[in-house]
mmCIF file of C-alpha atoms (C1' of nucleotides) in Angstrom:
data_model
loop_
_atom_site.group_PDB
_atom_site.id
_atom_site.type_symbol
_atom_site.label_atom_id
_atom_site.label_comp_id
_atom_site.label_asym_id
_atom_site.label_seq_id
_atom_site.Cartn_x
_atom_site.Cartn_y
_atom_site.Cartn_z
ATOM 1 C CA MET Z 1 -0.009 -0.084 0.129
ATOM 2 C CA LEU Z 2 1.481 3.294 -1.312
ATOM 3 C CA SER Z 3 0.377 5.386 1.566
ATOM 4 C CA SER Z 4 2.103 3.088 4.289
ATOM 5 C CA ILE Z 5 5.295 4.633 3.002
ATOM 6 C CA ILE Z 6 5.739 7.429 5.001
ATOM 7 C CA PHE Z 7 7.882 8.642 1.807
ATOM 8 C CA TYR Z 8 4.697 8.919 -0.307
ATOM 9 C CA SER Z 9 2.945 11.036 1.957
ATOM 10 C CA LEU Z 10 5.887 13.314 3.233
ATOM 11 C CA ASP Z 11 5.579 14.081 -0.788
ATOM 12 C CA LYS Z 12 2.384 14.446 -0.695
ATOM 13 C CA ALA Z 13 1.900 16.738 2.168
ATOM 14 C CA ILE Z 14 4.545 18.767 1.450
ATOM 15 C CA ARG Z 15 3.296 18.789 -2.629
ATOM 16 C CA GLN Z 16 -0.021 19.886 -1.407
ATOM 17 C CA TYR Z 17 1.233 22.498 0.910
ATOM 18 C CA ARG Z 18 3.135 23.673 -2.747
ATOM 19 C CA LYS Z 19 -0.014 23.867 -4.681
ATOM 20 C CA MET Z 20 -2.145 25.517 -1.845
ATOM 21 C CA ALA Z 21 0.121 28.335 -0.931
ATOM 22 C CA GLN Z 22 0.810 29.021 -5.063
ATOM 23 C CA ALA Z 23 -2.957 28.939 -5.290
ATOM 24 C CA ASN Z 24 -2.882 31.104 -2.619
ATOM 25 C CA ILE Z 25 -0.624 33.620 -3.963
ATOM 26 C CA ASP Z 26 -1.954 34.092 -7.148
ATOM 27 C CA ARG Z 27 -5.299 34.226 -5.702
ATOM 28 C CA ALA Z 28 -3.963 37.500 -3.667
ATOM 29 C CA GLY Z 29 -3.148 38.815 -7.718
ATOM 30 C CA ILE Z 30 1.226 38.954 -6.786
ATOM 31 C CA ALA Z 31 3.294 37.968 -9.175
ATOM 32 C CA ILE Z 32 5.832 35.600 -7.687
ATOM 33 C CA THR Z 33 6.371 31.942 -7.105
ATOM 34 C CA ILE Z 34 6.578 30.232 -4.429
ATOM 35 C CA ASP Z 35 10.217 29.074 -5.194
ATOM 36 C CA GLN Z 36 11.025 32.737 -5.989
ATOM 37 C CA TRP Z 37 9.750 33.934 -3.005
ATOM 38 C CA LEU Z 38 11.765 31.922 -1.171
ATOM 39 C CA VAL Z 39 14.943 33.040 -2.789
ATOM 40 C CA LEU Z 40 14.345 36.506 -2.594
ATOM 41 C CA ARG Z 41 14.260 36.284 0.769
ATOM 42 C CA VAL Z 42 17.570 35.271 1.127
ATOM 43 C CA ILE Z 43 18.619 37.143 -0.481
ATOM 44 C CA GLN Z 44 17.239 40.382 1.405
ATOM 45 C CA GLU Z 45 18.150 38.782 3.919
ATOM 46 C CA HIS Z 46 22.149 38.460 2.641
ATOM 47 C CA ASP Z 47 22.815 41.008 0.096
ATOM 48 C CA ASP Z 48 26.345 39.798 -0.657
ATOM 49 C CA LEU Z 49 26.543 35.772 -1.653
ATOM 50 C CA THR Z 50 27.189 33.970 -4.729
ATOM 51 C CA GLN Z 51 24.806 31.244 -6.158
ATOM 52 C CA THR Z 52 26.226 28.450 -4.247
ATOM 53 C CA ASP Z 53 26.164 30.132 -1.046
ATOM 54 C CA ILE Z 54 21.729 30.981 -2.279
ATOM 55 C CA ALA Z 55 21.300 27.756 -3.679
ATOM 56 C CA GLU Z 56 22.718 25.728 -0.367
ATOM 57 C CA ARG Z 57 20.447 28.135 1.670
ATOM 58 C CA VAL Z 58 16.901 27.085 -0.365
ATOM 59 C CA PHE Z 59 18.519 24.062 -0.584
ATOM 60 C CA LYS Z 60 18.379 24.114 -4.370
ATOM 61 C CA ASP Z 61 20.827 23.719 -7.322
ATOM 62 C CA GLN Z 62 23.213 26.014 -8.566
ATOM 63 C CA ALA Z 63 22.020 25.555 -11.663
ATOM 64 C CA SER Z 64 18.275 26.000 -10.443
ATOM 65 C CA VAL Z 65 19.206 29.019 -8.256
ATOM 66 C CA ALA Z 66 20.320 30.794 -11.717
ATOM 67 C CA ARG Z 67 17.141 30.575 -13.898
ATOM 68 C CA MET Z 68 15.664 31.691 -11.210
ATOM 69 C CA ILE Z 69 17.842 34.776 -10.263
ATOM 70 C CA SER Z 70 17.948 35.358 -14.895
ATOM 71 C CA LEU Z 71 14.064 35.527 -14.161
ATOM 72 C CA MET Z 72 13.387 37.307 -11.488
ATOM 73 C CA LEU Z 73 16.369 40.375 -12.945
ATOM 74 C CA LYS Z 74 14.363 40.027 -15.948
ATOM 75 C CA SER Z 75 10.807 40.185 -14.130
ATOM 76 C CA GLY Z 76 11.874 42.968 -12.248
ATOM 77 C CA LEU Z 77 12.163 41.667 -8.516
ATOM 78 C CA LEU Z 78 15.860 41.600 -8.226
ATOM 79 C CA ALA Z 79 18.794 44.532 -9.515
ATOM 80 C CA ALA Z 80 22.144 43.628 -10.142
ATOM 81 C CA GLU Z 81 25.243 45.506 -9.873
ATOM 82 C CA PRO Z 82 28.490 44.641 -11.122
ATOM 83 C CA LEU Z 83 31.502 43.079 -7.980
ATOM 84 C CA PRO Z 84 34.680 45.829 -8.421
ATOM 85 C CA HIS Z 85 36.147 42.913 -6.618
ATOM 86 C CA ASP Z 86 35.037 39.761 -8.220
ATOM 87 C CA GLY Z 87 34.567 40.107 -12.168
ATOM 88 C CA ARG Z 88 32.521 36.878 -12.320
ATOM 89 C CA ARG Z 89 29.714 38.134 -10.093
ATOM 90 C CA ASN Z 90 26.811 40.368 -9.106
ATOM 91 C CA ARG Z 91 25.835 42.070 -6.164
ATOM 92 C CA LEU Z 92 22.328 40.787 -5.863
ATOM 93 C CA ARG Z 93 19.366 43.780 -4.180
ATOM 94 C CA VAL Z 94 15.512 43.276 -4.178
ATOM 95 C CA SER Z 95 14.309 45.854 -6.282
ATOM 96 C CA GLU Z 96 11.634 47.968 -5.188
ATOM 97 C CA LYS Z 97 9.431 45.826 -6.880
ATOM 98 C CA GLY Z 98 10.369 43.224 -5.182
ATOM 99 C CA LEU Z 99 9.909 45.022 -1.635
ATOM 100 C CA ARG Z 100 6.865 45.627 -2.298
ATOM 101 C CA THR Z 101 6.237 41.990 -3.268
ATOM 102 C CA LEU Z 102 7.426 40.453 0.229
ATOM 103 C CA ASP Z 103 5.646 43.133 1.524
ATOM 104 C CA ALA Z 104 1.862 42.201 -0.181
ATOM 105 C CA VAL Z 105 2.885 37.903 0.103
ATOM 106 C CA GLN Z 106 4.178 37.993 3.594
ATOM 107 C CA PRO Z 107 0.342 37.705 5.423
ATOM 108 C CA VAL Z 108 -0.850 35.555 2.617
ATOM 109 C CA VAL Z 109 2.069 33.376 3.548
ATOM 110 C CA LEU Z 110 1.625 33.388 7.253
ATOM 111 C CA SER Z 111 -1.553 32.667 6.381
ATOM 112 C CA ASN Z 112 -0.645 29.379 4.527
ATOM 113 C CA ARG Z 113 1.284 28.267 7.008
ATOM 114 C CA GLN Z 114 -2.143 29.131 9.929
ATOM 115 C CA VAL Z 115 -4.383 27.156 7.306
ATOM 116 C CA ALA Z 116 -1.944 23.261 6.486
ATOM 117 C CA LEU Z 117 -0.832 23.467 10.140
ATOM 118 C CA GLU Z 118 -4.603 23.458 11.534
ATOM 119 C CA GLY Z 119 -4.822 20.833 14.206
ATOM 120 C CA LEU Z 120 -1.304 20.788 14.643
ATOM 121 C CA SER Z 121 -0.048 21.355 17.951
ATOM 122 C CA GLU Z 122 3.960 23.182 18.364
ATOM 123 C CA ALA Z 123 4.230 19.809 19.813
ATOM 124 C CA ASP Z 124 3.940 18.145 16.784
ATOM 125 C CA LEU Z 125 6.061 19.988 15.584
ATOM 126 C CA ALA Z 126 8.558 19.673 17.666
ATOM 127 C CA VAL Z 127 7.565 15.777 17.572
ATOM 128 C CA MET Z 128 8.207 15.669 13.887
ATOM 129 C CA ARG Z 129 11.273 18.454 12.941
ATOM 130 C CA PRO Z 130 14.480 15.869 14.702
ATOM 131 C CA LEU Z 131 12.705 12.825 12.781
ATOM 132 C CA LEU Z 132 12.437 14.833 9.655
ATOM 133 C CA GLU Z 133 16.318 16.054 10.644
ATOM 134 C CA ARG Z 134 17.044 12.999 10.514
ATOM 135 C CA ILE Z 135 16.216 11.765 7.683
ATOM 136 C CA TYR Z 136 17.610 14.270 5.758
ATOM 137 C CA SER Z 137 20.668 13.330 7.350
ATOM 138 C CA ASN Z 138 20.259 9.887 6.999
ATOM 139 C CA CYS Z 139 20.175 10.800 3.358
ATOM 140 C CA LEU Z 140 22.696 12.812 2.682
ATOM 141 C CA ALA Z 141 24.844 10.200 4.668
ATOM 142 C CA GLY Z 142 23.132 7.313 2.482
ATOM 143 C CA ALA Z 143 24.846 7.111 -1.661
ATOM 144 C CA GLU Z 144 27.349 4.900 -0.515
ATOM 145 C CA PRO Z 145 30.018 4.404 -2.597
ATOM 146 C CA THR Z 146 29.567 1.004 -4.284
ATOM 147 C CA PRO Z 147 32.675 -1.643 -3.938
ATOM 148 C CA GLU Z 148 33.999 -0.929 -7.737
ATOM 149 C CA PRO Z 149 36.492 1.116 -8.300
ATOM 150 C CA ILE Z 150 35.003 2.442 -11.585
ATOM 151 C CA GLN Z 151 31.424 3.323 -12.535
ATOM 152 C CA ASN Z 152 30.256 4.003 -16.490
ATOM 153 C CA ARG Z 153 28.073 6.580 -15.581
ATOM 154 C CA THR Z 154 27.462 7.782 -19.024
ATOM 155 C CA ALA Z 155 25.992 4.715 -19.905
ATOM 156 C CA LEU Z 156 23.141 4.866 -17.813
ATOM 157 C CA ASN Z 157 21.849 7.602 -20.350
ATOM 158 C CA ALA Z 158 22.264 5.960 -23.556
ATOM 159 C CA THR Z 159 19.062 4.651 -25.311
ATOM 160 C CA THR Z 160 20.116 1.242 -26.057
ATOM 161 C CA GLN Z 161 20.807 0.535 -22.770
ATOM 162 C CA PRO Z 162 20.071 -3.351 -21.500
ATOM 163 C CA GLN Z 163 18.095 -3.097 -19.103
ATOM 164 C CA MET S 1 15.162 30.771 10.542
ATOM 165 C CA LEU S 2 14.376 28.596 7.832
ATOM 166 C CA SER S 3 14.944 26.103 9.899
ATOM 167 C CA SER S 4 12.286 26.101 11.948
ATOM 168 C CA ILE S 5 9.551 26.498 9.785
ATOM 169 C CA ILE S 6 7.888 22.538 9.523
ATOM 170 C CA PHE S 7 8.263 23.399 5.169
ATOM 171 C CA TYR S 8 11.283 23.719 5.039
ATOM 172 C CA SER S 9 12.296 20.803 7.031
ATOM 173 C CA LEU S 10 9.760 18.816 4.718
ATOM 174 C CA ASP S 11 11.206 19.815 1.839
ATOM 175 C CA LYS S 12 14.798 19.018 2.715
ATOM 176 C CA ALA S 13 13.907 15.601 3.447
ATOM 177 C CA ILE S 14 11.921 14.168 0.848
ATOM 178 C CA ARG S 15 14.387 16.090 -1.766
ATOM 179 C CA GLN S 16 17.538 14.678 -0.580
ATOM 180 C CA TYR S 17 16.110 11.062 0.147
ATOM 181 C CA ARG S 18 14.933 11.684 -3.389
ATOM 182 C CA LYS S 19 18.063 12.793 -4.688
ATOM 183 C CA MET S 20 19.797 9.406 -2.667
ATOM 184 C CA ALA S 21 17.267 6.824 -3.610
ATOM 185 C CA GLN S 22 17.810 8.388 -7.916
ATOM 186 C CA ALA S 23 21.633 8.173 -7.032
ATOM 187 C CA ASN S 24 21.536 4.264 -5.604
ATOM 188 C CA ILE S 25 19.463 3.749 -8.360
ATOM 189 C CA ASP S 26 21.948 4.951 -11.214
ATOM 190 C CA ARG S 27 24.439 2.958 -9.104
ATOM 191 C CA ALA S 28 22.746 -0.167 -9.941
ATOM 192 C CA GLY S 29 22.964 0.571 -13.737
ATOM 193 C CA ILE S 30 19.194 1.177 -13.842
ATOM 194 C CA ALA S 31 18.109 3.072 -16.072
ATOM 195 C CA ILE S 32 14.787 4.228 -14.571
ATOM 196 C CA THR S 33 13.873 7.423 -12.545
ATOM 197 C CA ILE S 34 12.092 7.206 -9.341
ATOM 198 C CA ASP S 35 8.986 8.693 -10.255
ATOM 199 C CA GLN S 36 8.680 6.558 -13.388
ATOM 200 C CA TRP S 37 9.341 3.109 -11.368
ATOM 201 C CA LEU S 38 6.084 4.115 -9.183
ATOM 202 C CA VAL S 39 4.391 5.558 -12.263
ATOM 203 C CA LEU S 40 5.637 1.780 -13.519
ATOM 204 C CA ARG S 41 4.830 0.324 -10.280
ATOM 205 C CA VAL S 42 1.105 1.525 -10.702
ATOM 206 C CA ILE S 43 0.968 -0.107 -14.501
ATOM 207 C CA GLN S 44 1.692 -3.138 -13.003
ATOM 208 C CA GLU S 45 -0.851 -3.521 -10.390
ATOM 209 C CA HIS S 46 -3.802 -2.498 -12.397
ATOM 210 C CA ASP S 47 -3.288 -2.066 -15.798
ATOM 211 C CA ASP S 48 -7.143 -1.099 -16.651
ATOM 212 C CA LEU S 49 -6.011 2.916 -15.257
ATOM 213 C CA THR S 50 -6.452 5.869 -17.070
ATOM 214 C CA GLN S 51 -3.898 8.374 -17.310
ATOM 215 C CA THR S 52 -5.555 10.462 -14.621
ATOM 216 C CA ASP S 53 -6.002 7.454 -11.969
ATOM 217 C CA ILE S 54 -2.842 7.043 -12.154
ATOM 218 C CA ALA S 55 -1.891 10.437 -12.030
ATOM 219 C CA GLU S 56 -4.350 10.032 -8.939
ATOM 220 C CA ARG S 57 -2.391 7.844 -7.283
ATOM 221 C CA VAL S 58 0.926 8.735 -8.005
ATOM 222 C CA PHE S 59 -0.177 12.185 -6.741
ATOM 223 C CA LYS S 60 0.997 13.747 -10.246
ATOM 224 C CA ASP S 61 -1.053 15.939 -13.016
ATOM 225 C CA GLN S 62 -2.160 14.278 -15.972
ATOM 226 C CA ALA S 63 -0.095 16.316 -18.391
ATOM 227 C CA SER S 64 3.104 15.048 -16.255
ATOM 228 C CA VAL S 65 1.976 11.467 -16.158
ATOM 229 C CA ALA S 66 1.339 11.659 -20.196
ATOM 230 C CA ARG S 67 4.750 12.807 -20.536
ATOM 231 C CA MET S 68 5.999 9.917 -18.643
ATOM 232 C CA ILE S 69 4.086 7.256 -20.180
ATOM 233 C CA SER S 70 5.293 8.464 -23.454
ATOM 234 C CA LEU S 71 9.356 8.442 -22.568
ATOM 235 C CA MET S 72 8.344 4.605 -21.124
ATOM 236 C CA LEU S 73 6.862 3.342 -23.978
ATOM 237 C CA LYS S 74 10.236 4.920 -25.896
ATOM 238 C CA SER S 75 12.507 3.575 -24.018
ATOM 239 C CA GLY S 76 10.129 0.025 -23.898
ATOM 240 C CA LEU S 77 9.512 0.021 -20.055
ATOM 241 C CA LEU S 78 6.507 0.216 -21.212
ATOM 242 C CA ALA S 79 4.124 -1.238 -23.867
ATOM 243 C CA ALA S 80 0.818 0.068 -25.416
ATOM 244 C CA GLU S 81 -1.896 -1.196 -27.424
ATOM 245 C CA PRO S 82 -5.466 0.454 -28.553
ATOM 246 C CA LEU S 83 -8.337 -0.525 -26.400
ATOM 247 C CA PRO S 84 -11.240 -1.713 -28.410
ATOM 248 C CA HIS S 85 -14.048 -0.443 -26.632
ATOM 249 C CA ASP S 86 -13.131 3.346 -26.050
ATOM 250 C CA GLY S 87 -10.873 5.024 -28.985
ATOM 251 C CA ARG S 88 -9.681 7.203 -26.415
ATOM 252 C CA ARG S 89 -7.388 5.301 -24.743
ATOM 253 C CA ASN S 90 -4.355 2.332 -25.065
ATOM 254 C CA ARG S 91 -4.084 -0.397 -22.723
ATOM 255 C CA LEU S 92 -0.847 -0.053 -21.215
ATOM 256 C CA ARG S 93 1.461 -3.064 -19.978
ATOM 257 C CA VAL S 94 4.693 -2.870 -18.236
ATOM 258 C CA SER S 95 6.801 -4.973 -20.507
ATOM 259 C CA GLU S 96 9.772 -7.176 -20.234
ATOM 260 C CA LYS S 97 12.162 -5.289 -20.236
ATOM 261 C CA GLY S 98 9.894 -3.044 -17.328
ATOM 262 C CA LEU S 99 9.433 -6.300 -15.351
ATOM 263 C CA ARG S 100 13.461 -6.908 -15.460
ATOM 264 C CA THR S 101 13.558 -2.923 -14.223
ATOM 265 C CA LEU S 102 10.772 -3.605 -11.838
ATOM 266 C CA ASP S 103 12.854 -6.502 -10.627
ATOM 267 C CA ALA S 104 16.324 -5.011 -10.549
ATOM 268 C CA VAL S 105 15.029 -2.129 -8.776
ATOM 269 C CA GLN S 106 13.392 -3.250 -5.548
ATOM 270 C CA PRO S 107 15.947 -4.205 -3.360
ATOM 271 C CA VAL S 108 17.824 -0.906 -4.184
ATOM 272 C CA VAL S 109 14.367 1.074 -3.064
ATOM 273 C CA LEU S 110 14.145 -1.068 0.099
ATOM 274 C CA SER S 111 17.657 -0.793 0.840
ATOM 275 C CA ASN S 112 16.882 3.597 0.765
ATOM 276 C CA ARG S 113 13.460 3.589 2.595
ATOM 277 C CA GLN S 114 16.291 2.035 5.231
ATOM 278 C CA VAL S 115 18.845 3.768 5.168
ATOM 279 C CA ALA S 116 16.365 6.666 5.373
ATOM 280 C CA LEU S 117 14.716 5.548 8.229
ATOM 281 C CA GLU S 118 17.636 4.474 10.309
ATOM 282 C CA GLY S 119 17.486 5.171 13.332
ATOM 283 C CA LEU S 120 13.732 5.584 13.164
ATOM 284 C CA SER S 121 11.312 3.510 15.147
ATOM 285 C CA GLU S 122 7.835 2.402 13.802
ATOM 286 C CA ALA S 123 6.755 4.384 16.313
ATOM 287 C CA ASP S 124 8.304 7.418 15.393
ATOM 288 C CA LEU S 125 6.287 6.484 11.754
ATOM 289 C CA ALA S 126 3.433 6.247 13.464
ATOM 290 C CA VAL S 127 3.306 9.971 14.776
ATOM 291 C CA MET S 128 5.009 10.865 11.634
ATOM 292 C CA ARG S 129 2.389 9.701 9.416
ATOM 293 C CA PRO S 130 -1.171 11.087 10.858
ATOM 294 C CA LEU S 131 0.409 14.736 11.116
ATOM 295 C CA LEU S 132 1.704 14.940 7.429
ATOM 296 C CA GLU S 133 -1.963 13.242 6.624
ATOM 297 C CA ARG S 134 -3.266 16.096 8.570
ATOM 298 C CA ILE S 135 -1.483 18.396 6.387
ATOM 299 C CA TYR S 136 -1.832 17.175 3.513
ATOM 300 C CA SER S 137 -5.798 17.599 3.992
ATOM 301 C CA ASN S 138 -5.708 20.903 5.586
ATOM 302 C CA CYS S 139 -3.631 22.226 2.575
ATOM 303 C CA LEU S 140 -6.543 20.110 -0.011
ATOM 304 C CA ALA S 141 -9.584 22.670 1.865
ATOM 305 C CA GLY S 142 -6.815 25.694 2.316
ATOM 306 C CA ALA S 143 -7.358 27.530 -1.137
ATOM 307 C CA GLU S 144 -10.385 29.168 -0.320
ATOM 308 C CA PRO S 145 -12.156 30.911 -2.460
ATOM 309 C CA THR S 146 -11.948 34.418 -2.945
ATOM 310 C CA PRO S 147 -14.786 37.502 -2.349
ATOM 311 C CA GLU S 148 -14.124 38.671 -5.608
ATOM 312 C CA PRO S 149 -16.785 37.055 -8.105
ATOM 313 C CA ILE S 150 -14.439 37.671 -10.661
ATOM 314 C CA GLN S 151 -10.689 36.782 -10.245
ATOM 315 C CA ASN S 152 -8.127 37.547 -13.887
ATOM 316 C CA ARG S 153 -5.939 34.999 -13.557
ATOM 317 C CA THR S 154 -3.977 36.203 -16.860
ATOM 318 C CA ALA S 155 -3.175 38.758 -15.739
ATOM 319 C CA LEU S 156 -0.817 37.279 -13.394
ATOM 320 C CA ASN S 157 1.437 36.220 -16.011
ATOM 321 C CA ALA S 158 1.912 39.308 -18.230
ATOM 322 C CA THR S 159 5.248 40.743 -17.783
ATOM 323 C CA THR S 160 3.313 44.254 -17.684
ATOM 324 C CA GLN S 161 1.709 43.391 -13.597
ATOM 325 C CA PRO S 162 1.467 45.724 -11.400
ATOM 326 C CA GLN S 163 3.215 44.427 -8.473
ATOM 327 C "C1'" DT Y 1 54.842 35.593 -12.241
ATOM 328 C "C1'" DA Y 2 53.432 31.302 -15.189
ATOM 329 C "C1'" DA Y 3 51.246 27.282 -14.203
ATOM 330 C "C1'" DA Y 4 47.918 24.729 -11.842
ATOM 331 C "C1'" DG Y 5 43.662 24.405 -9.182
ATOM 332 C "C1'" DA Y 6 39.688 26.560 -7.580
ATOM 333 C "C1'" DT Y 7 35.788 28.982 -7.862
ATOM 334 C "C1'" DG Y 8 31.429 31.346 -9.960
ATOM 335 C "C1'" DT Y 9 28.267 31.957 -13.435
ATOM 336 C "C1'" DA Y 10 25.189 30.268 -17.796
ATOM 337 C "C1'" DT Y 11 23.669 27.011 -20.025
ATOM 338 C "C1'" DG Y 12 22.790 22.405 -22.661
ATOM 339 C "C1'" DA Y 13 19.870 17.811 -22.446
ATOM 340 C "C1'" DT Y 14 16.550 16.222 -20.344
ATOM 341 C "C1'" DA Y 15 12.830 15.195 -16.240
ATOM 342 C "C1'" DT Y 16 9.436 16.567 -14.461
ATOM 343 C "C1'" DA Y 17 5.294 20.371 -12.368
ATOM 344 C "C1'" DT Y 18 1.491 22.977 -13.536
ATOM 345 C "C1'" DC Y 19 -2.172 24.946 -15.971
ATOM 346 C "C1'" DA Y 20 -4.332 25.710 -20.014
ATOM 347 C "C1'" DT Y 21 -6.166 24.495 -23.965
ATOM 348 C "C1'" DT Y 22 -7.385 21.089 -27.775
ATOM 349 C "C1'" DG Y 23 -9.439 18.041 -29.983
ATOM 350 C "C1'" DA Y 24 -10.641 13.544 -30.479
ATOM 351 C "C1'" DA Y 25 -14.653 9.969 -28.448
ATOM 352 C "C1'" DG Y 26 -17.730 8.374 -24.767
ATOM 353 C "C1'" DT Y 27 -21.567 9.359 -22.587
ATOM 354 C "C1'" DT Y 28 -26.805 12.006 -21.512
ATOM 355 C "C1'" DG Y 29 -30.543 14.157 -22.474
ATOM 356 C "C1'" DC Y 30 -34.518 14.968 -24.512
ATOM 357 C "C1'" DG A 1 -30.194 10.449 -33.165
ATOM 358 C "C1'" DC A 2 -28.745 15.139 -32.300
ATOM 359 C "C1'" DA A 3 -27.145 18.118 -29.195
ATOM 360 C "C1'" DA A 4 -24.332 19.539 -25.442
ATOM 361 C "C1'" DC A 5 -21.196 17.979 -21.782
ATOM 362 C "C1'" DT A 6 -17.877 15.033 -20.113
ATOM 363 C "C1'" DT A 7 -13.773 12.283 -20.347
ATOM 364 C "C1'" DC A 8 -9.549 11.005 -21.498
ATOM 365 C "C1'" DA A 9 -4.904 12.659 -23.823
ATOM 366 C "C1'" DA A 10 -1.355 15.256 -26.114
ATOM 367 C "C1'" DT A 11 0.419 19.615 -26.301
ATOM 368 C "C1'" DG A 12 2.012 24.637 -25.923
ATOM 369 C "C1'" DA A 13 4.418 27.353 -22.073
ATOM 370 C "C1'" DT A 14 6.634 28.579 -18.603
ATOM 371 C "C1'" DA A 15 9.049 27.370 -14.171
ATOM 372 C "C1'" DT A 16 12.123 23.829 -11.581
ATOM 373 C "C1'" DA A 17 15.337 19.657 -10.828
ATOM 374 C "C1'" DT A 18 19.220 17.770 -12.401
ATOM 375 C "C1'" DC A 19 23.864 16.399 -14.274
ATOM 376 C "C1'" DA A 20 27.557 17.500 -16.967
ATOM 377 C "C1'" DT A 21 30.270 20.779 -19.225
ATOM 378 C "C1'" DA A 22 32.571 25.327 -20.824
ATOM 379 C "C1'" DC A 23 33.780 29.487 -20.217
ATOM 380 C "C1'" DA A 24 36.000 33.071 -16.984
ATOM 381 C "C1'" DT A 25 37.958 34.678 -13.535
ATOM 382 C "C1'" DC A 26 40.433 34.165 -8.824
ATOM 383 C "C1'" DT A 27 44.457 31.567 -6.023
ATOM 384 C "C1'" DT A 28 47.819 29.189 -5.177
ATOM 385 C "C1'" DT A 29 51.512 27.165 -5.417
ATOM 386 C "C1'" DA A 30 56.210 26.840 -7.020
#
DNA sequence: TAAAGATGTATGATATATCATTGAAGTTGC
DNA sequence: GCAACTTCAATGATATATCATACATCTTTA
């Protein structure tokens, strides 16, 4: 039974939460995705992070963050200016529009959390948090190296893969 | 603090689990994604579902499932034959290759779960499950209808969106 | 300081996610 | 038996996820 598998329940809960959260943001007439919102928040709080730093904090991939930032620059939520001491980077700032958007989203986000957690006590969350953290750290360590020395990773993507 | 928000922990845990799970499947030399695996399992157990049915069971979108099925037909994990009594549909079957793949994946999946849940008791899971279900059902109900009668959804995607 | 190495960003390729729409094919109501 | 409705699958558009690579730019080291 799928429902007995905890990862299925986890996935289901977080997906539905994201769906509800985005729907309520949309309904409020605010043009931002929840993922973008998270990145914007991080940039607001620390304006001298690399994309890799940001990615780590929001638990996303550097490539994803790069694309999100590029979209947010295009949509005007972010502004960039070159960093004098490092030619590879830009300093990212939340724009005026970005600030207004963050303000507008804030109450929606709080309300979303409240709705999602209705009927759960602080004690419930206190129980759940360390369990989730434990799963996380287990999985962090759990990509065990194979006994075989050399792995043919390329073959995995070949369409002629034997199985 | 992001870490105090339960949804962040949830997201982090499930993401890392998926990452580990896929890495271990890759490492075993098996050419399937965990999402495809889930769909394949459902089709194996019920060979007369519509894509919408399948989507519901794996908690995905019909459009996603349609694309996954199309990929799995291409890669040979699935086979399709037209259904005589309904010209819109095909009967989907797990192919020989699909069966072999499922067999190969099974032990990896079990091992992944074991690794991920190390240090968690059955009691822990029994506590967590209903909480997750509660979050899910809260969120299912939580996309509250707006008081305003008409919503201009199109405007949300416009680049000229005022904020 | 030149070469080697590390870091930061961008991007290609592919898979999934979501919403919306289309068009074909069933079903219902009359 | 036809019109209206519903269902099913496919697909366009856009966003995210992941891996890999490319390229520029720093940093170290010999």
